[in-house]
Coordinates of N, CA and C in Angstrom, one line a residue:
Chain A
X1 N 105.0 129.5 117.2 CA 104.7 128.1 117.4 C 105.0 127.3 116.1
X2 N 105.8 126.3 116.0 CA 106.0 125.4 115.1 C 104.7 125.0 114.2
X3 N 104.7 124.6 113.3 CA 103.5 124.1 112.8 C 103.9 123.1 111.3
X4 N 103.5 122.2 110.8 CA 103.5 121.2 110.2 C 102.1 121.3 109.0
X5 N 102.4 121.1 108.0 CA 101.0 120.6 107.0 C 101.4 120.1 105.9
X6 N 100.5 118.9 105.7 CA 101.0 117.7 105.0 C 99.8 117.7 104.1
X7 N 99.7 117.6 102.9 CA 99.5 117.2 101.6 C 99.6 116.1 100.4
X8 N 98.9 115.9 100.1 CA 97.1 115.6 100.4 C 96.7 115.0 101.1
X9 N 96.2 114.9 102.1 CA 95.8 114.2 103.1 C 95.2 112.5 102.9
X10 N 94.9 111.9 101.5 CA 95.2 110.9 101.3 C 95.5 110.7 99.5
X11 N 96.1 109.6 99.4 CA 96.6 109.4 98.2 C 96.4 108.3 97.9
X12 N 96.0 107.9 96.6 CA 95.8 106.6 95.9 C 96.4 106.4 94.6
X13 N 97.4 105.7 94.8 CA 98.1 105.5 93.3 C 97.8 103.8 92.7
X14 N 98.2 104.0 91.6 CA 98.6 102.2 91.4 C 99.7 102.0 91.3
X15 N 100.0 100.4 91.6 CA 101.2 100.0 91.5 C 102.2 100.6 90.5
X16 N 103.7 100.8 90.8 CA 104.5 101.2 89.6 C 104.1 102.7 89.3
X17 N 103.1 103.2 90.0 CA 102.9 105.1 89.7 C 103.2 105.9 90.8
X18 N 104.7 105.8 90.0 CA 105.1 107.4 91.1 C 105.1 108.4 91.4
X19 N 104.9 108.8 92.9 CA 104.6 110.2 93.0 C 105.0 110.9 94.2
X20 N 104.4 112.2 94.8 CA 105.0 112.1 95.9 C 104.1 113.0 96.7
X21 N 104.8 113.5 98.0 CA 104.4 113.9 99.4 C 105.0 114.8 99.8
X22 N 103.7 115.6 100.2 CA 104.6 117.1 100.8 C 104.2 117.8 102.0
X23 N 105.4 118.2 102.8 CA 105.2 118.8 104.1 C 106.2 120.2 104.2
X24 N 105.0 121.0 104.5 CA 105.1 122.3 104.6 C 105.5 122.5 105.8
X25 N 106.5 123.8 106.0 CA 106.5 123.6 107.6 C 106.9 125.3 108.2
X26 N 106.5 125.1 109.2 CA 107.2 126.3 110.0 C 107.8 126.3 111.3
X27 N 109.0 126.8 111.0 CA 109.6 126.2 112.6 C 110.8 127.3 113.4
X28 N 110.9 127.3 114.3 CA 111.8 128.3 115.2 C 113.1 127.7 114.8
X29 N 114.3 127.9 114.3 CA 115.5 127.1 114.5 C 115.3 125.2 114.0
X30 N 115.7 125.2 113.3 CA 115.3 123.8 112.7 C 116.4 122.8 112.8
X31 N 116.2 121.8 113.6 CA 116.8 121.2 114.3 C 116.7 119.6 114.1
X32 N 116.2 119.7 112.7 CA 115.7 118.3 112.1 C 114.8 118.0 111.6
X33 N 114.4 117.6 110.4 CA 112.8 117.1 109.5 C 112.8 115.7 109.9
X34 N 112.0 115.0 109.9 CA 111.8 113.6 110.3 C 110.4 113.1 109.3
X35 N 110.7 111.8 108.4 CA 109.3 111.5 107.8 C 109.6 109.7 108.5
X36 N 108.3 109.5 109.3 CA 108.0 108.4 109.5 C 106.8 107.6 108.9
X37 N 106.8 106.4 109.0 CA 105.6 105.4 108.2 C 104.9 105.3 109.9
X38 N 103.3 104.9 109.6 CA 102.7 104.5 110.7 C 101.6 103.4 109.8
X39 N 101.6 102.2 110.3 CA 100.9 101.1 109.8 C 99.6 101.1 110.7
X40 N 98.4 100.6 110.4 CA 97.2 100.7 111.2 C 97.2 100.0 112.2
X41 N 97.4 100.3 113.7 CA 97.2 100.0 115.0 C 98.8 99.4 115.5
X42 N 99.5 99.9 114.8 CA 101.2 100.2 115.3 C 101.8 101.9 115.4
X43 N 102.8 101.7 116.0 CA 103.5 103.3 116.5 C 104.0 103.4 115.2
X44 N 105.0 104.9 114.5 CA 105.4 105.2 114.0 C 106.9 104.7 113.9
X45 N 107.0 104.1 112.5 CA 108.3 103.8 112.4 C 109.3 104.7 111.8
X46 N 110.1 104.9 111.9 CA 111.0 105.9 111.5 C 111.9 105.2 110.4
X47 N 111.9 106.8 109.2 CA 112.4 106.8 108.0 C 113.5 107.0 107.7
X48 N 113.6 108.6 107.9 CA 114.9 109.4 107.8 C 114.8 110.9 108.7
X49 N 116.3 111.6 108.8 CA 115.9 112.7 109.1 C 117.0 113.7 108.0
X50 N 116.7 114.9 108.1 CA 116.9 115.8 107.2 C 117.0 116.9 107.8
X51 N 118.9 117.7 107.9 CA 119.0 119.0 108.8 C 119.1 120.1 108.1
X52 N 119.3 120.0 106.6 CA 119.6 121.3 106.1 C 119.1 121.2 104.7
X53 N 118.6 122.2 104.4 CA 118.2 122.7 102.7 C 118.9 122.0 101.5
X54 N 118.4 121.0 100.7 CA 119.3 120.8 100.2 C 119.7 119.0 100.5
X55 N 119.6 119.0 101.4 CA 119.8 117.4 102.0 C 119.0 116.1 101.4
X56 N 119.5 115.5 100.8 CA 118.5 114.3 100.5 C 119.2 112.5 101.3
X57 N 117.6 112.1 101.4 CA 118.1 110.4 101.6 C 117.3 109.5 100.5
X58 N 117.9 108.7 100.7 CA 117.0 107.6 100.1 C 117.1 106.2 100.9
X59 N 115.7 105.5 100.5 CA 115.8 103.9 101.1 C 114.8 103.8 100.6
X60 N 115.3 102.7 99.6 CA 114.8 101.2 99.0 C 113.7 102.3 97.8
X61 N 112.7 102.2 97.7 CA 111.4 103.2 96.8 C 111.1 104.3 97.5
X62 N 111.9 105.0 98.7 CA 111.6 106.9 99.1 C 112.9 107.3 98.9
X63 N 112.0 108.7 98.8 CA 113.6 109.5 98.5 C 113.1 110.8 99.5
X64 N 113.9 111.2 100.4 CA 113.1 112.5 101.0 C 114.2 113.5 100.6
X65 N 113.4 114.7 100.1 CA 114.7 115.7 100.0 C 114.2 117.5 101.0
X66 N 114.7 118.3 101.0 CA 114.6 119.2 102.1 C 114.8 120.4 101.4
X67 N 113.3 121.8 101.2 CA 114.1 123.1 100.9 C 114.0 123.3 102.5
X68 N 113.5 125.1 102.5 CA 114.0 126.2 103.9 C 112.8 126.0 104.5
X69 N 111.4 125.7 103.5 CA 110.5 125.7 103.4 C 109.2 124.3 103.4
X70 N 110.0 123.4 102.8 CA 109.3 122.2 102.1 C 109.8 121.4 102.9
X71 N 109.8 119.6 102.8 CA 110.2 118.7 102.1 C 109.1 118.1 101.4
X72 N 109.5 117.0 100.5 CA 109.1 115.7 99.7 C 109.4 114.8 100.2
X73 N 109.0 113.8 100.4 CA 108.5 112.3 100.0 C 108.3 111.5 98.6
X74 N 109.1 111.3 98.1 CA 108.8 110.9 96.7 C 109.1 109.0 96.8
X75 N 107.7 108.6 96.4 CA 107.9 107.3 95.7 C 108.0 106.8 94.3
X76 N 109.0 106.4 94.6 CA 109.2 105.3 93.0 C 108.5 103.8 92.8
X77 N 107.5 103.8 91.7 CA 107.8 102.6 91.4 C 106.9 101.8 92.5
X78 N 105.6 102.5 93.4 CA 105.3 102.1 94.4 C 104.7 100.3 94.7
X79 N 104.5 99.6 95.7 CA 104.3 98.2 95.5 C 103.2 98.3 97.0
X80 N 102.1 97.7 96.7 CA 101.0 97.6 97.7 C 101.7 97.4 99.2
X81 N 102.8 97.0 99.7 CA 103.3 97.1 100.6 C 103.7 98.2 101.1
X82 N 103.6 99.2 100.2 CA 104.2 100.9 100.7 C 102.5 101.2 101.3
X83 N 101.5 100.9 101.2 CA 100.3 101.4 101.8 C 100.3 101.8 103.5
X84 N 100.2 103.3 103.7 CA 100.6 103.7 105.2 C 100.1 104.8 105.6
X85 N 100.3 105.4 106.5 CA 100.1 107.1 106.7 C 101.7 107.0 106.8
X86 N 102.3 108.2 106.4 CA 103.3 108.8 106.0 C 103.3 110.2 106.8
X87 N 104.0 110.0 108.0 CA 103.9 111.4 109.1 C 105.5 112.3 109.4
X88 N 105.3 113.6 108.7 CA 106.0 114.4 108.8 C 106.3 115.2 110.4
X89 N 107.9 115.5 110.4 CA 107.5 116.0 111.7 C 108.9 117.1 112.1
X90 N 108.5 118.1 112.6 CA 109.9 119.0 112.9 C 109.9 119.2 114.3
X91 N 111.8 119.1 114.3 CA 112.0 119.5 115.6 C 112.6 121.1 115.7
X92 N 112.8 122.2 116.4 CA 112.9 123.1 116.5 C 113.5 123.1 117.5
X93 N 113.5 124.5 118.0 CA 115.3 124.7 119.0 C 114.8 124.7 120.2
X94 N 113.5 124.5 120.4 CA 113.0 123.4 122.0 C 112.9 122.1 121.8
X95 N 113.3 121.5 121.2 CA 113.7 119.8 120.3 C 112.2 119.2 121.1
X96 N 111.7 119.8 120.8 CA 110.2 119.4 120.4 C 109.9 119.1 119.3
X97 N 109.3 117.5 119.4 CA 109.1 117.0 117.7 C 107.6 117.7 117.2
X98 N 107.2 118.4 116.3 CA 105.7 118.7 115.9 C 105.2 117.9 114.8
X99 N 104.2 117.2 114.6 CA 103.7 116.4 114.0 C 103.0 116.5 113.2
X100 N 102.7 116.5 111.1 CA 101.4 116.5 110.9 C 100.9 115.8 111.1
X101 N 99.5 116.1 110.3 CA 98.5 115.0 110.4 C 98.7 113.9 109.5
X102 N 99.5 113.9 108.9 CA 100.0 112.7 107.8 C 99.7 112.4 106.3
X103 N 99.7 111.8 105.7 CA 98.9 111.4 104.1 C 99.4 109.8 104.6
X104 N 97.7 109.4 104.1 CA 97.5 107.8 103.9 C 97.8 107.9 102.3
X105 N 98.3 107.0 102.1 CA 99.0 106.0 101.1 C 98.2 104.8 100.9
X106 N 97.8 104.7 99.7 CA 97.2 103.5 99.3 C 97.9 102.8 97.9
X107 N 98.3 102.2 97.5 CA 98.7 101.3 96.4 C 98.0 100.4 96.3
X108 N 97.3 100.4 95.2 CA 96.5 99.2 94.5 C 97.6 98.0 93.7
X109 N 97.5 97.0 93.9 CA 98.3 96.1 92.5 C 97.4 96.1 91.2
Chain B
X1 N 117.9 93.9 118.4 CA 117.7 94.8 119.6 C 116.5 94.8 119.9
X2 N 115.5 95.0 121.2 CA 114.5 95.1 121.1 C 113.9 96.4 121.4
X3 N 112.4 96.6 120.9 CA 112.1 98.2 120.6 C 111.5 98.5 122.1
X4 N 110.8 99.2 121.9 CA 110.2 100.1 122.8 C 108.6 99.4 123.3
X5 N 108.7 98.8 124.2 CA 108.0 98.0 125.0 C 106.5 98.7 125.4
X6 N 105.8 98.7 125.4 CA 104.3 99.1 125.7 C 103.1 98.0 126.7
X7 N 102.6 98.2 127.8 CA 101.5 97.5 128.0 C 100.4 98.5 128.7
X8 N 99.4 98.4 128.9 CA 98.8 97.5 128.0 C 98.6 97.9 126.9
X9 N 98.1 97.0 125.4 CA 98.0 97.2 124.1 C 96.8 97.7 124.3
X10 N 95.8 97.2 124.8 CA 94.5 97.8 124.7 C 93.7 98.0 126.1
X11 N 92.7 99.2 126.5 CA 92.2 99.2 127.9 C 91.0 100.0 127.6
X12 N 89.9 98.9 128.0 CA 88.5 99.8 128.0 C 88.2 100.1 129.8
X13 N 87.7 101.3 129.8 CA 87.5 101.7 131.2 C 85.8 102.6 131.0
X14 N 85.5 102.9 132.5 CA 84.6 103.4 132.3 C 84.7 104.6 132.6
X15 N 84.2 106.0 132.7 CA 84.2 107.5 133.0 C 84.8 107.5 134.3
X16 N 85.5 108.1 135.0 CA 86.1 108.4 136.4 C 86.7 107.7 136.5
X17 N 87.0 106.2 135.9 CA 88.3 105.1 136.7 C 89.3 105.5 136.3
X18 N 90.6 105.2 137.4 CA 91.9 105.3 137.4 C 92.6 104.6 135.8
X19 N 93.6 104.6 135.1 CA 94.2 103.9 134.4 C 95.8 104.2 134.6
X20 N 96.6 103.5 133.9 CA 97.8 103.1 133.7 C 98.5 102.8 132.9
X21 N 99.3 103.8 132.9 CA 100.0 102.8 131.3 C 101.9 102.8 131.4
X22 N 102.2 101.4 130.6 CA 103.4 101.5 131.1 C 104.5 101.2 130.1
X23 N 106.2 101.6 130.0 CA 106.9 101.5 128.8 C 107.9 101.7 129.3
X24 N 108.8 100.8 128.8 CA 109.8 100.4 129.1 C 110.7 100.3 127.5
X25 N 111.7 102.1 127.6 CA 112.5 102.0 126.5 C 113.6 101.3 126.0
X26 N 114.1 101.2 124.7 CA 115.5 100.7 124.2 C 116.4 101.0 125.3
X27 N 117.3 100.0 125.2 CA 118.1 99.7 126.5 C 119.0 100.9 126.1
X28 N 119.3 101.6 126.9 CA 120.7 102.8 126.6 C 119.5 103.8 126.0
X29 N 118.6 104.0 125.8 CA 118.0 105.5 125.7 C 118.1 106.2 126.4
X30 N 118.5 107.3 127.3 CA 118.1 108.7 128.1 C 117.1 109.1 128.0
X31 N 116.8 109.5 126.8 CA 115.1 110.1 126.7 C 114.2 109.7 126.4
X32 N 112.9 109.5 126.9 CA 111.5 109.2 127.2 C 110.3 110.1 126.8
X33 N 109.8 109.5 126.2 CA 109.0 110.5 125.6 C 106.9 110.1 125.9
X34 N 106.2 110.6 126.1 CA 105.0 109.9 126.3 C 104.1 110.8 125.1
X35 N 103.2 110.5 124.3 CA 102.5 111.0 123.2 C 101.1 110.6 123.3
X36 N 100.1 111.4 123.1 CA 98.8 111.3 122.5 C 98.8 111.2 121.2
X37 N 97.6 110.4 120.2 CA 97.3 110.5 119.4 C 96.2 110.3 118.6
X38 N 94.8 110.9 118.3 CA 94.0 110.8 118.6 C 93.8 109.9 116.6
X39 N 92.5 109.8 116.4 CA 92.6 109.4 115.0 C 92.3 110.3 114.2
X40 N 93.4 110.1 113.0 CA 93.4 111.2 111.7 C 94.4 112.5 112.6
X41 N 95.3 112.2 113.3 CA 95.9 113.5 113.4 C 97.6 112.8 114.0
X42 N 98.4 113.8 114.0 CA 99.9 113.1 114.2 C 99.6 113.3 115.8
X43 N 101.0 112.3 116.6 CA 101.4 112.3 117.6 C 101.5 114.2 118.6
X44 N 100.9 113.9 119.9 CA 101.5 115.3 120.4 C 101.9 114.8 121.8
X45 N 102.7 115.3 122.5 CA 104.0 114.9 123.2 C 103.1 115.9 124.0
X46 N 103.3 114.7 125.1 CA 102.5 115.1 126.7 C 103.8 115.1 127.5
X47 N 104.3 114.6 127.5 CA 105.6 115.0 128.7 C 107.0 114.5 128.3
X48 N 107.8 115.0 128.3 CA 109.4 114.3 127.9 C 110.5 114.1 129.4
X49 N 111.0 113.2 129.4 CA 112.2 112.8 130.3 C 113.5 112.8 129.7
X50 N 114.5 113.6 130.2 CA 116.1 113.1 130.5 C 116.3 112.3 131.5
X51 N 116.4 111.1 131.7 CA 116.9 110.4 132.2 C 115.4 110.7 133.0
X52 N 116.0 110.8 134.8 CA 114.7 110.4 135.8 C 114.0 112.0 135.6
X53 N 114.5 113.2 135.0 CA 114.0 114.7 135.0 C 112.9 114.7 133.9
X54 N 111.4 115.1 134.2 CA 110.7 115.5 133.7 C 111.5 116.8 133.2
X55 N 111.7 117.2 131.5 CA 112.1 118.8 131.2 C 111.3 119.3 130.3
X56 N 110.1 118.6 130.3 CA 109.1 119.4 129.7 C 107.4 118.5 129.2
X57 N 106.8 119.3 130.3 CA 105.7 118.4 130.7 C 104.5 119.6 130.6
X58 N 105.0 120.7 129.5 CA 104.0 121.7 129.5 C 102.3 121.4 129.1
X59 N 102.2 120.5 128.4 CA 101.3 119.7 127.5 C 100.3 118.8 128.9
X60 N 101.1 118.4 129.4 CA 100.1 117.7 130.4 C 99.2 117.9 130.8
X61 N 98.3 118.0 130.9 CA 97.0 118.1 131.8 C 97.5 118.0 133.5
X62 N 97.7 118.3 133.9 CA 97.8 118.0 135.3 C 97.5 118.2 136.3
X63 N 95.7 117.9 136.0 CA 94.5 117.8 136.7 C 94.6 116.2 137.0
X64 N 94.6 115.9 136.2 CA 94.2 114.1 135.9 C 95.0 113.5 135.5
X65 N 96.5 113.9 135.1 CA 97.4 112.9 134.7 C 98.9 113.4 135.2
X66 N 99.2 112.2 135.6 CA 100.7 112.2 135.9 C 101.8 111.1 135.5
X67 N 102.7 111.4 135.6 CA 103.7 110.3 135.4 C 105.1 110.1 136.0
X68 N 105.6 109.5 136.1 CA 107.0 108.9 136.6 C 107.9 108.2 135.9
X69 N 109.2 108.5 136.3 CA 110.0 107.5 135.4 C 111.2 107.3 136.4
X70 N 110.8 106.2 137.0 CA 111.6 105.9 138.4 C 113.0 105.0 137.7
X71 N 114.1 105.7 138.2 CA 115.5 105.2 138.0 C 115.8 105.5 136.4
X72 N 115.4 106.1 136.0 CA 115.9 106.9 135.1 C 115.3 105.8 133.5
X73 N 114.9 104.9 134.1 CA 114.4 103.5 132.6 C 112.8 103.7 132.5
X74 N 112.2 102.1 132.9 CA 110.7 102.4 132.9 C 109.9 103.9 133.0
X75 N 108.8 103.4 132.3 CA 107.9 104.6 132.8 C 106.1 104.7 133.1
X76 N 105.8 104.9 133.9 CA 103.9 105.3 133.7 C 103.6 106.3 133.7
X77 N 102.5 106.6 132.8 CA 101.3 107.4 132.6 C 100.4 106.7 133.2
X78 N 99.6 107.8 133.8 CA 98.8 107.9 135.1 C 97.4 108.3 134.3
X79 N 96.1 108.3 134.1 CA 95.4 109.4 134.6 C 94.1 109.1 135.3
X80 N 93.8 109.9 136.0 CA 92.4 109.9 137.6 C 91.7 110.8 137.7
X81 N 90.5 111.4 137.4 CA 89.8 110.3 136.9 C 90.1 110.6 135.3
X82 N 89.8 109.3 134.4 CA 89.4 109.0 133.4 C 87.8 109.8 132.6
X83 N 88.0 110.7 132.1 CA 87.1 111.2 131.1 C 86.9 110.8 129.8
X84 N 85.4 111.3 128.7 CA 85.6 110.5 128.0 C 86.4 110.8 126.9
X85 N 87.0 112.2 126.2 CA 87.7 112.6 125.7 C 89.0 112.6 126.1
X86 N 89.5 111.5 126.7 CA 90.6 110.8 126.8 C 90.8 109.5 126.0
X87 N 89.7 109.4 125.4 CA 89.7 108.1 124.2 C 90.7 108.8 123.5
X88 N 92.2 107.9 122.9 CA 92.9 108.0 122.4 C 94.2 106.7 122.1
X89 N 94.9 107.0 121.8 CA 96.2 106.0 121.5 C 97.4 106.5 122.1
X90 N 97.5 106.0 123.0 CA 98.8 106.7 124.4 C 100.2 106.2 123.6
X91 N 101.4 106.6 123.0 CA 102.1 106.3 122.5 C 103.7 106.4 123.2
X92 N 104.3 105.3 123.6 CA 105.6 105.8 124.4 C 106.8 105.6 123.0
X93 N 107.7 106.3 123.2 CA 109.0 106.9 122.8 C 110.1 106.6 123.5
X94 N 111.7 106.3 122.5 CA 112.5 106.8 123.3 C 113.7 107.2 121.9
X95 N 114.6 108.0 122.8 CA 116.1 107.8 122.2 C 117.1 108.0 122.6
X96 N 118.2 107.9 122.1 CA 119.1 108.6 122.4 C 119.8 110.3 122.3
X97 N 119.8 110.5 123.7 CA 120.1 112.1 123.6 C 119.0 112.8 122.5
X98 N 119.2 113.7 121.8 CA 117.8 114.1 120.8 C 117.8 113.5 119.5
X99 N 118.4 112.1 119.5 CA 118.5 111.6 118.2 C 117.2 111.1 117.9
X100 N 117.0 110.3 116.7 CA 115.7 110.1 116.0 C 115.2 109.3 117.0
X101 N 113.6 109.3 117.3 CA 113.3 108.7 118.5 C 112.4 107.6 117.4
X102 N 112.4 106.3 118.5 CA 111.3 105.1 118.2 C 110.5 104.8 119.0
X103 N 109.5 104.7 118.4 CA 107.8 104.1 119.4 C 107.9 102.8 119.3
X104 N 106.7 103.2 120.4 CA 105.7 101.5 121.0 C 104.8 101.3 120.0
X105 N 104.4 100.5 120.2 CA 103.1 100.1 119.4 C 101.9 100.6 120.3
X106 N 102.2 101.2 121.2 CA 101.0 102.3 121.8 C 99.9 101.4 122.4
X107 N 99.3 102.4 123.3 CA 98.2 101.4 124.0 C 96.7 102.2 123.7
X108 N 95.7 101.4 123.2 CA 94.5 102.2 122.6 C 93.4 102.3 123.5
X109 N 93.2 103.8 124.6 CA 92.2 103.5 126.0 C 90.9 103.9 124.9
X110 N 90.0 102.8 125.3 CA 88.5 103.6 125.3 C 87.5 103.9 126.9
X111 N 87.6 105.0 126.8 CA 86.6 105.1 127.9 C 85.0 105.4 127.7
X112 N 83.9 104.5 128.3 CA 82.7 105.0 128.3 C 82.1 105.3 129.3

């Protein structure tokens, strides 16, 4: 069974203090990493995805990068508008997406 | 473009009533997806559609819940009766083929 675990479960930085996010994972045939934002009482918006070891994206203050094992979430430079749950999620070779439980994000100014 | 359509946003019901829920994906999606999500925990996928074929609805309950996705577009989640650990955030999905999928802004039942 696929399984997902995300780290630390909430996070409080200040503005301009960067840091980052991690999602552990296990999965049958890996068929995609996915990190999306979820805002309080909206669906999950989507970030990036990530197919192979090694792979990074970026947009705008995240950078996600991918081991066999991991990924990261790293913010730069964060601005009270990055405040979210931040939800990791793999697909495997029944393209079934698995979901963690996420890390809230907080940014103080 | 517009996203992934959801009604209702919110629905209080009482224990044993019927409910409904309904979503209407990005235009040109194939796949449909329906999600629970309870609070403090990620999304889990109650049933997925290719086009009008349910291909994997292992997750469902399907004592109390059903769904349809007539003509291969819209879709409802069903469930009858309504218990109260069905308090949750019903989330619809779509995409293209298995590409990155986008949500609704979800509909949040409370039942008492």
């Amino acid at each position: 069974e696929d399984q997902v675990t995300q780290s630390p479960e909430a996070l409080r930085l200040q503005e301009g203090e960067s840091s980052s996010l991690n999602c552990s994972y296990t999965v049958s045939g890996l068929r995609g990493l996915f990190w999306y934002r979820q805002d309080p009482g909206k669906g999950p918006e989507f970030l990036f995805t990530l197919y192979s070891a090694g792979e990074e994206k970026e947009k705008e203050r995240l950078k996600a990068t991918l081991t066999k094992k991991e990924s990261f979430l790293h913010i730069t430079a964060p601005k009270p508008e990055d405040s979210a749950t931040y939800l990791c999620a793999v697909r495997g070779s029944n393209y079934k997406l698995t979901f963690g439980k996420g890390t809230l994000l907080t940014v103080n100014p | 473009e517009a996203g992934v359509v959801q009604s209702p946003r919110y629905k209080i019901i009482e224990k044993k009533q019927p409910v409904a829920f309904w979503c209407n994906p990005i235009s040109g999606h194939n796949t449909l997806y329906w999600y629970l999500q309870n609070l403090g925990q990620g999304p889990e996928l109650l049933i997925r559609y290719e086009n009008e074929e349910a291909v994997d609805d292992s997750q469902l309950p399907k004592d109390r819940f059903s769904a349809e996705r007539l003509k291969g577009v819209d879709s409802t989640l069903k469930i009858q009766p309504a218990e109260l650990g069905d308090s949750a955030v019903y989330l619809c999905a779509s995409s293209l083929a298995y590409n990155e999928q986008f949500f609704g802004p979800g509909t949040r039942l409370t039942v008492l």
